[in-house]
PDB file of C-alpha atoms in Angstrom:
ATOM      1  CA  MET B   1      -8.258  61.409  75.244  1.00  0.00           C
ATOM      2  CA  VAL B   2      -8.821  58.720  72.607  1.00  0.00           C
ATOM      3  CA  ARG B   3     -12.476  58.372  71.659  1.00  0.00           C
ATOM      4  CA  PRO B   4     -14.034  54.874  71.553  1.00  0.00           C
ATOM      5  CA  MET B   5     -14.555  55.035  67.766  1.00  0.00           C
ATOM      6  CA  GLU B   6     -10.961  56.078  67.200  1.00  0.00           C
ATOM      7  CA  ARG B   7      -9.767  53.250  69.436  1.00  0.00           C
ATOM      8  CA  PHE B   8     -11.941  50.803  67.498  1.00  0.00           C
ATOM      9  CA  LEU B   9     -10.524  52.030  64.171  1.00  0.00           C
ATOM     10  CA  ARG B  10      -6.959  51.652  65.394  1.00  0.00           C
ATOM     11  CA  VAL B  11      -7.679  48.048  66.382  1.00  0.00           C
ATOM     12  CA  LEU B  12      -9.429  47.417  63.056  1.00  0.00           C
ATOM     13  CA  PHE B  13      -6.559  48.860  61.023  1.00  0.00           C
ATOM     14  CA  SER B  14      -4.031  46.911  63.099  1.00  0.00           C
ATOM     15  CA  LEU B  15      -5.868  43.696  62.261  1.00  0.00           C
ATOM     16  CA  THR B  16      -6.010  44.565  58.556  1.00  0.00           C
ATOM     17  CA  ALA B  17      -2.288  45.353  58.601  1.00  0.00           C
ATOM     18  CA  LEU B  18      -1.624  41.968  60.205  1.00  0.00           C
ATOM     19  CA  ALA B  19      -3.788  40.310  57.554  1.00  0.00           C
ATOM     20  CA  ALA B  20      -1.813  42.130  54.846  1.00  0.00           C
ATOM     21  CA  ILE B  21       1.427  40.778  56.290  1.00  0.00           C
ATOM     22  CA  LEU B  22       0.002  37.253  56.230  1.00  0.00           C
ATOM     23  CA  VAL B  23      -1.132  37.699  52.611  1.00  0.00           C
ATOM     24  CA  ALA B  24       2.325  39.013  51.711  1.00  0.00           C
ATOM     25  CA  GLY B  25       3.804  35.866  53.207  1.00  0.00           C
ATOM     26  CA  LEU B  26       1.334  33.754  51.234  1.00  0.00           C
ATOM     27  CA  PHE B  27       2.335  35.356  47.925  1.00  0.00           C
ATOM     28  CA  ALA B  28       6.012  34.965  48.819  1.00  0.00           C
ATOM     29  CA  TRP B  29       5.304  31.294  49.448  1.00  0.00           C
ATOM     30  CA  PHE B  30       3.646  31.008  46.031  1.00  0.00           C
ATOM     31  CA  ALA B  31       6.721  32.574  44.425  1.00  0.00           C
ATOM     32  CA  TRP B  32       8.934  30.037  46.196  1.00  0.00           C
ATOM     33  CA  ILE B  33       6.736  27.191  44.942  1.00  0.00           C
ATOM     34  CA  VAL B  34       7.139  28.340  41.347  1.00  0.00           C
ATOM     35  CA  VAL B  35      10.897  28.640  41.783  1.00  0.00           C
ATOM     36  CA  ASP B  36      10.897  25.172  43.297  1.00  0.00           C
ATOM     37  CA  LEU B  37       9.024  23.833  40.278  1.00  0.00           C
ATOM     38  CA  ALA B  38      11.503  25.416  37.893  1.00  0.00           C
ATOM     39  CA  LEU B  39      14.616  24.189  39.693  1.00  0.00           C
ATOM     40  CA  VAL B  40      13.889  20.670  40.893  1.00  0.00           C
ATOM     41  CA  PRO B  41      12.958  17.619  38.805  1.00  0.00           C
ATOM     42  CA  ALA B  42       9.264  17.054  38.237  1.00  0.00           C
ATOM     43  CA  TRP B  43       9.173  13.861  40.296  1.00  0.00           C
ATOM     44  CA  GLN B  44      10.620  15.759  43.297  1.00  0.00           C
ATOM     45  CA  ALA B  45       8.465  18.860  42.850  1.00  0.00           C
ATOM     46  CA  GLY B  46       5.331  16.941  43.700  1.00  0.00           C
ATOM     47  CA  LEU B  47       6.713  16.311  47.171  1.00  0.00           C
ATOM     48  CA  PHE B  48       6.747  20.038  47.971  1.00  0.00           C
ATOM     49  CA  LEU B  49       3.463  21.190  46.454  1.00  0.00           C
ATOM     50  CA  PRO B  50       0.530  21.921  48.784  1.00  0.00           C
ATOM     51  CA  THR B  51      -2.362  21.562  46.332  1.00  0.00           C
ATOM     52  CA  GLU B  52      -3.344  19.777  43.167  1.00  0.00           C
ATOM     53  CA  ALA B  53      -3.681  23.162  41.469  1.00  0.00           C
ATOM     54  CA  PHE B  54       0.045  23.758  41.598  1.00  0.00           C
ATOM     55  CA  ARG B  55       0.758  20.211  40.447  1.00  0.00           C
ATOM     56  CA  LEU B  56      -1.289  20.948  37.333  1.00  0.00           C
ATOM     57  CA  LEU B  57       0.979  23.935  36.665  1.00  0.00           C
ATOM     58  CA  ASN B  58       4.091  21.758  36.891  1.00  0.00           C
ATOM     59  CA  VAL B  59       4.675  21.662  33.146  1.00  0.00           C
ATOM     60  CA  GLU B  60       4.052  25.381  32.618  1.00  0.00           C
ATOM     61  CA  PHE B  61       6.350  26.593  35.371  1.00  0.00           C
ATOM     62  CA  SER B  62       9.663  25.452  33.983  1.00  0.00           C
ATOM     63  CA  GLY B  63      12.714  27.405  32.880  1.00  0.00           C
ATOM     64  CA  TRP B  64      12.014  30.943  31.665  1.00  0.00           C
ATOM     65  CA  ALA B  65       8.266  30.341  31.875  1.00  0.00           C
ATOM     66  CA  SER B  66       8.604  30.669  35.638  1.00  0.00           C
ATOM     67  CA  VAL B  67       9.928  34.237  35.509  1.00  0.00           C
ATOM     68  CA  LEU B  68       6.569  35.983  35.036  1.00  0.00           C
ATOM     69  CA  PRO B  69       4.683  34.251  37.885  1.00  0.00           C
ATOM     70  CA  VAL B  70       7.667  34.668  40.214  1.00  0.00           C
ATOM     71  CA  VAL B  71       7.784  38.389  39.441  1.00  0.00           C
ATOM     72  CA  GLY B  72       4.005  38.655  39.837  1.00  0.00           C
ATOM     73  CA  TYR B  73       3.831  36.828  43.158  1.00  0.00           C
ATOM     74  CA  GLY B  74       6.915  38.658  44.398  1.00  0.00           C
ATOM     75  CA  ALA B  75       5.447  42.045  43.443  1.00  0.00           C
ATOM     76  CA  PHE B  76       2.188  41.266  45.267  1.00  0.00           C
ATOM     77  CA  ALA B  77       4.147  40.166  48.336  1.00  0.00           C
ATOM     78  CA  VAL B  78       6.136  43.415  48.346  1.00  0.00           C
ATOM     79  CA  LEU B  79       3.017  45.531  47.797  1.00  0.00           C
ATOM     80  CA  PHE B  80       1.091  43.930  50.651  1.00  0.00           C
ATOM     81  CA  GLY B  81       4.102  44.237  52.938  1.00  0.00           C
ATOM     82  CA  ALA B  82       4.575  47.910  52.041  1.00  0.00           C
ATOM     83  CA  LEU B  83       0.882  48.659  52.540  1.00  0.00           C
ATOM     84  CA  ALA B  84       0.975  47.033  55.961  1.00  0.00           C
ATOM     85  CA  CYS B  85       3.949  49.233  56.921  1.00  0.00           C
ATOM     86  CA  VAL B  86       2.189  52.394  55.712  1.00  0.00           C
ATOM     87  CA  GLN B  87      -0.950  51.420  57.580  1.00  0.00           C
ATOM     88  CA  LEU B  88       0.926  50.729  60.809  1.00  0.00           C
ATOM     89  CA  ALA B  89       2.759  54.053  60.475  1.00  0.00           C
ATOM     90  CA  ALA B  90      -0.572  55.853  60.034  1.00  0.00           C
ATOM     91  CA  ILE B  91      -2.036  54.109  63.078  1.00  0.00           C
ATOM     92  CA  SER B  92       0.925  54.915  65.316  1.00  0.00           C
ATOM     93  CA  GLY B  93       1.004  58.565  64.215  1.00  0.00           C
ATOM     94  CA  ARG B  94      -1.110  61.352  65.657  1.00  0.00           C
ATOM     95  CA  THR B  95      -1.129  63.537  62.570  1.00  0.00           C
ATOM     96  CA  GLU B  96      -4.293  64.822  60.945  1.00  0.00           C
ATOM     97  CA  GLY B  97      -5.658  62.598  58.213  1.00  0.00           C
ATOM     98  CA  TRP B  98      -4.263  59.329  59.546  1.00  0.00           C
ATOM     99  CA  GLN B  99      -7.645  57.641  59.151  1.00  0.00           C
ATOM    100  CA  ALA B 100      -7.826  58.575  55.455  1.00  0.00           C
ATOM    101  CA  ARG B 101      -4.362  57.071  54.864  1.00  0.00           C
ATOM    102  CA  ALA B 102      -5.315  53.899  56.707  1.00  0.00           C
ATOM    103  CA  TRP B 103      -8.583  53.573  54.739  1.00  0.00           C
ATOM    104  CA  TRP B 104      -6.660  54.141  51.510  1.00  0.00           C
ATOM    105  CA  CYS B 105      -4.366  51.234  52.409  1.00  0.00           C
ATOM    106  CA  CYS B 106      -7.435  49.060  52.987  1.00  0.00           C
ATOM    107  CA  LYS B 107      -8.749  50.073  49.579  1.00  0.00           C
ATOM    108  CA  VAL B 108      -5.538  49.109  47.786  1.00  0.00           C
ATOM    109  CA  GLN B 109      -5.293  45.844  49.701  1.00  0.00           C
ATOM    110  CA  LEU B 110      -8.834  44.886  48.714  1.00  0.00           C
ATOM    111  CA  SER B 111      -8.265  45.900  45.084  1.00  0.00           C
ATOM    112  CA  LEU B 112      -5.196  43.658  44.916  1.00  0.00           C
ATOM    113  CA  LEU B 113      -7.163  40.796  46.448  1.00  0.00           C
ATOM    114  CA  ILE B 114      -9.938  41.248  43.874  1.00  0.00           C
ATOM    115  CA  VAL B 115      -7.407  41.218  41.026  1.00  0.00           C
ATOM    116  CA  SER B 116      -5.584  38.168  42.349  1.00  0.00           C
ATOM    117  CA  TRP B 117      -8.828  36.276  43.019  1.00  0.00           C
ATOM    118  CA  ALA B 118     -10.081  36.996  39.499  1.00  0.00           C
ATOM    119  CA  VAL B 119      -6.799  35.713  38.032  1.00  0.00           C
ATOM    120  CA  PHE B 120      -6.771  32.586  40.194  1.00  0.00           C
ATOM    121  CA  TYR B 121     -10.416  31.841  39.477  1.00  0.00           C
ATOM    122  CA  GLN B 122      -9.930  32.249  35.738  1.00  0.00           C
ATOM    123  CA  ALA B 123      -6.831  30.017  35.831  1.00  0.00           C
ATOM    124  CA  LEU B 124      -8.513  27.246  37.835  1.00  0.00           C
ATOM    125  CA  HIS B 125     -11.931  27.446  36.127  1.00  0.00           C
ATOM    126  CA  PRO B 126     -11.192  28.425  32.511  1.00  0.00           C
ATOM    127  CA  GLU B 127     -14.269  26.668  31.128  1.00  0.00           C
ATOM    128  CA  THR B 128     -16.915  27.123  33.815  1.00  0.00           C
ATOM    129  CA  GLY B 129     -16.935  30.941  33.801  1.00  0.00           C
ATOM    130  CA  PRO B 130     -18.529  33.043  36.554  1.00  0.00           C
ATOM    131  CA  ARG B 131     -20.828  31.457  39.105  1.00  0.00           C
ATOM    132  CA  LEU B 132     -23.600  33.946  38.348  1.00  0.00           C
ATOM    133  CA  PRO B 133     -25.149  34.056  34.853  1.00  0.00           C
ATOM    134  CA  ILE B 134     -23.124  37.093  33.762  1.00  0.00           C
ATOM    135  CA  PRO B 135     -21.620  37.231  30.254  1.00  0.00           C
ATOM    136  CA  PRO B 136     -17.829  37.557  30.513  1.00  0.00           C
ATOM    137  CA  VAL B 137     -17.902  40.400  27.999  1.00  0.00           C
ATOM    138  CA  ALA B 138     -20.176  42.376  30.339  1.00  0.00           C
ATOM    139  CA  ALA B 139     -17.739  42.023  33.241  1.00  0.00           C
ATOM    140  CA  GLN B 140     -14.803  42.927  31.019  1.00  0.00           C
ATOM    141  CA  GLY B 141     -16.663  45.900  29.568  1.00  0.00           C
ATOM    142  CA  LEU B 142     -17.524  47.205  33.031  1.00  0.00           C
ATOM    143  CA  ALA B 143     -13.884  46.925  34.087  1.00  0.00           C
ATOM    144  CA  LEU B 144     -12.687  48.766  30.964  1.00  0.00           C
ATOM    145  CA  LEU B 145     -15.311  51.475  31.422  1.00  0.00           C
ATOM    146  CA  GLY B 146     -14.226  51.966  35.023  1.00  0.00           C
ATOM    147  CA  ALA B 147     -10.573  52.170  34.013  1.00  0.00           C
ATOM    148  CA  GLY B 148     -11.453  54.789  31.395  1.00  0.00           C
ATOM    149  CA  VAL B 149     -13.343  56.906  33.938  1.00  0.00           C
ATOM    150  CA  ILE B 150     -10.405  56.738  36.332  1.00  0.00           C
ATOM    151  CA  GLY B 151      -7.851  57.708  33.699  1.00  0.00           C
ATOM    152  CA  THR B 152      -9.738  60.612  32.147  1.00  0.00           C
ATOM    153  CA  HIS B 153     -10.779  62.169  35.436  1.00  0.00           C
ATOM    154  CA  TYR B 154      -7.312  61.745  36.900  1.00  0.00           C
ATOM    155  CA  LEU B 155      -6.016  63.982  34.118  1.00  0.00           C
ATOM    156  CA  LEU B 156      -8.769  66.539  34.737  1.00  0.00           C
ATOM    157  CA  LEU B 157      -8.123  66.543  38.472  1.00  0.00           C
ATOM    158  CA  ARG B 158      -4.368  66.803  37.994  1.00  0.00           C
ATOM    159  CA  SER B 159      -4.652  69.935  35.861  1.00  0.00           C
ATOM    160  CA  ALA B 160      -7.039  71.558  38.354  1.00  0.00           C
ATOM    161  CA  THR B 161      -4.825  70.662  41.311  1.00  0.00           C
ATOM    162  CA  ALA B 162      -1.794  72.156  39.592  1.00  0.00           C
ATOM    163  CA  ALA B 163      -3.743  75.419  39.290  1.00  0.00           C
ATOM    164  CA  GLY B 164      -4.898  75.229  42.923  1.00  0.00           C
ATOM    165  CA  ALA B 165      -8.552  75.130  41.869  1.00  0.00           C
ATOM    166  CA  LEU B 166     -11.513  72.964  42.782  1.00  0.00           C
ATOM    167  CA  GLU B 167     -12.434  70.850  39.754  1.00  0.00           C
ATOM    168  CA  ARG B 168     -16.218  70.867  39.421  1.00  0.00           C
ATOM    169  CA  GLU B 169     -17.025  71.906  35.853  1.00  0.00           C
ATOM    170  CA  ARG B 170     -15.622  69.196  33.578  1.00  0.00           C
ATOM    171  CA  GLY B 171     -16.488  65.574  32.999  1.00  0.00           C
ATOM    172  CA  LEU B 172     -18.437  63.729  35.665  1.00  0.00           C
ATOM    173  CA  PHE B 173     -17.299  66.278  38.257  1.00  0.00           C
ATOM    174  CA  ARG B 174     -20.417  68.228  37.268  1.00  0.00           C
ATOM    175  CA  ILE B 175     -22.685  65.554  38.775  1.00  0.00           C
ATOM    176  CA  VAL B 176     -20.528  63.593  41.278  1.00  0.00           C
ATOM    177  CA  ARG B 177     -17.725  64.783  43.531  1.00  0.00           C
ATOM    178  CA  HIS B 178     -15.624  61.631  43.294  1.00  0.00           C
ATOM    179  CA  PRO B 179     -15.837  60.170  39.758  1.00  0.00           C
ATOM    180  CA  MET B 180     -12.507  58.382  40.156  1.00  0.00           C
ATOM    181  CA  TYR B 181     -13.910  56.412  43.080  1.00  0.00           C
ATOM    182  CA  LEU B 182     -16.942  55.638  40.945  1.00  0.00           C
ATOM    183  CA  GLY B 183     -14.530  54.382  38.266  1.00  0.00           C
ATOM    184  CA  ASP B 184     -12.848  52.224  40.910  1.00  0.00           C
ATOM    185  CA  LEU B 185     -16.189  50.558  41.609  1.00  0.00           C
ATOM    186  CA  GLY B 186     -16.641  49.864  37.906  1.00  0.00           C
ATOM    187  CA  LEU B 187     -13.111  48.533  37.413  1.00  0.00           C
ATOM    188  CA  TYR B 188     -12.977  46.237  40.413  1.00  0.00           C
ATOM    189  CA  GLY B 189     -16.670  45.389  40.181  1.00  0.00           C
ATOM    190  CA  GLY B 190     -16.029  44.110  36.660  1.00  0.00           C
ATOM    191  CA  LEU B 191     -13.027  42.105  37.834  1.00  0.00           C
ATOM    192  CA  ALA B 192     -15.029  40.633  40.709  1.00  0.00           C
ATOM    193  CA  LEU B 193     -17.787  39.603  38.290  1.00  0.00           C
ATOM    194  CA  ILE B 194     -15.268  37.570  36.300  1.00  0.00           C
ATOM    195  CA  ALA B 195     -15.570  35.054  39.126  1.00  0.00           C
ATOM    196  CA  ALA B 196     -18.897  36.220  40.611  1.00  0.00           C
ATOM    197  CA  ASP B 197     -18.589  33.716  43.447  1.00  0.00           C
ATOM    198  CA  GLY B 198     -19.041  34.305  47.155  1.00  0.00           C
ATOM    199  CA  VAL B 199     -15.446  35.339  47.792  1.00  0.00           C
ATOM    200  CA  ALA B 200     -15.390  37.839  44.923  1.00  0.00           C
ATOM    201  CA  LEU B 201     -18.708  39.399  45.938  1.00  0.00           C
ATOM    202  CA  LEU B 202     -17.606  39.646  49.584  1.00  0.00           C
ATOM    203  CA  LEU B 203     -14.395  41.396  48.567  1.00  0.00           C
ATOM    204  CA  LEU B 204     -16.385  43.756  46.348  1.00  0.00           C
ATOM    205  CA  ALA B 205     -18.795  44.586  49.189  1.00  0.00           C
ATOM    206  CA  LEU B 206     -15.876  45.358  51.507  1.00  0.00           C
ATOM    207  CA  PHE B 207     -14.253  47.442  48.773  1.00  0.00           C
ATOM    208  CA  ALA B 208     -17.439  49.482  48.291  1.00  0.00           C
ATOM    209  CA  THR B 209     -17.693  50.062  52.051  1.00  0.00           C
ATOM    210  CA  VAL B 210     -14.134  51.373  52.167  1.00  0.00           C
ATOM    211  CA  GLN B 211     -14.865  53.617  49.168  1.00  0.00           C
ATOM    212  CA  VAL B 212     -17.742  55.221  51.068  1.00  0.00           C
ATOM    213  CA  ARG B 213     -15.453  55.887  54.032  1.00  0.00           C
ATOM    214  CA  LEU B 214     -12.865  57.438  51.717  1.00  0.00           C
ATOM    215  CA  VAL B 215     -15.489  59.679  50.122  1.00  0.00           C
ATOM    216  CA  ARG B 216     -16.492  61.005  53.536  1.00  0.00           C
ATOM    217  CA  ALA B 217     -12.881  61.587  54.566  1.00  0.00           C
ATOM    218  CA  GLU B 218     -12.048  63.374  51.323  1.00  0.00           C
ATOM    219  CA  ASP B 219     -15.191  65.486  51.537  1.00  0.00           C
ATOM    220  CA  ARG B 220     -14.117  66.715  54.960  1.00  0.00           C
ATOM    221  CA  ALA B 221     -10.686  67.630  53.631  1.00  0.00           C
ATOM    222  CA  LEU B 222     -12.117  69.433  50.595  1.00  0.00           C
ATOM    223  CA  ALA B 223     -14.648  71.318  52.721  1.00  0.00           C
ATOM    224  CA  LYS B 224     -11.868  72.509  54.980  1.00  0.00           C
ATOM    225  CA  ARG B 225      -9.708  73.607  52.042  1.00  0.00           C
ATOM    226  CA  PHE B 226     -12.268  75.231  49.718  1.00  0.00           C
ATOM    227  CA  GLY B 227     -14.989  76.318  52.152  1.00  0.00           C
ATOM    228  CA  SER B 228     -18.064  77.867  50.555  1.00  0.00           C
ATOM    229  CA  ALA B 229     -17.033  76.807  47.033  1.00  0.00           C
ATOM    230  CA  TRP B 230     -17.106  73.174  48.095  1.00  0.00           C
ATOM    231  CA  SER B 231     -20.404  73.640  49.981  1.00  0.00           C
ATOM    232  CA  ALA B 232     -22.104  75.068  46.876  1.00  0.00           C
ATOM    233  CA  TRP B 233     -20.760  72.189  44.797  1.00  0.00           C
ATOM    234  CA  ALA B 234     -21.830  69.586  47.378  1.00  0.00           C
ATOM    235  CA  ASP B 235     -25.381  70.970  47.374  1.00  0.00           C
ATOM    236  CA  GLU B 236     -25.685  70.123  43.669  1.00  0.00           C
ATOM    237  CA  THR B 237     -23.817  66.812  43.434  1.00  0.00           C
ATOM    238  CA  GLY B 238     -23.653  63.351  44.966  1.00  0.00           C
ATOM    239  CA  GLY B 239     -20.567  61.775  46.468  1.00  0.00           C
ATOM    240  CA  LEU B 240     -20.358  58.641  44.344  1.00  0.00           C
ATOM    241  CA  PHE B 241     -23.605  58.684  42.362  1.00  0.00           C
ATOM    242  CA  PRO B 242     -25.568  61.540  40.790  1.00  0.00           C
ATOM    243  CA  ARG B 243     -28.530  62.899  42.673  1.00  0.00           C
ATOM    244  CA  ARG B 244     -31.482  65.043  41.703  1.00  0.00           C
ATOM    245  CA  ARG B 245     -30.556  68.680  41.657  1.00  0.00           C
ATOM    246  CA  ARG B 246     -32.457  70.955  43.975  1.00  0.00           C
ATOM    247  CA  ALA B 247     -34.957  73.303  42.393  1.00  0.00           C
TER     248      ALA B 247
END
């Protein structure tokens, strides 16, 4: 029997998969617009462009200069389409861990949206900067710090996983159980602060919510795999943020 919460999550993930398909179509449309700009004369291109923003890019998107944005938009379209397929496969399956896979797809979708929104905002508002009074260097520094945390702790976790051990002694693993997720918050938080408008902050809030769900799902999996070793570690550490050790 399907529990009400599980039924709700399947509906929620189905809607997010549908949204991902729509976003994939949007990026494919953007790629077509750039190709259209590169192939047709400038006076004709204006007839096919939906917004003034793309008309302003008319001069830049010509000849070989159109290759990079076409590849970028095309890659985002493929990624969103693939994520939607993975999410739908997880929803339709009855295997253990399907919720974690579906949440992971939501996380990647939101991270791509944050990246794309930061790029679009920077391209359309190069002189205004973020809406909130945040120095751009602070946002960039936070993003770089988050990327560094992700990279270093990925290497630590990879070596421990290869040995079949629970990594809890090196790096930030001594004080938090999921430092890579903490790095994700720094990386995409910094990117969101590049714009720091309502859309960016909403995406960041949704991203953080999904991260919390992923932490809980991964904790359950680790507890099942490592048993008492994980329990002792969990008593001394926080999921995403350090906590005061018990006396």
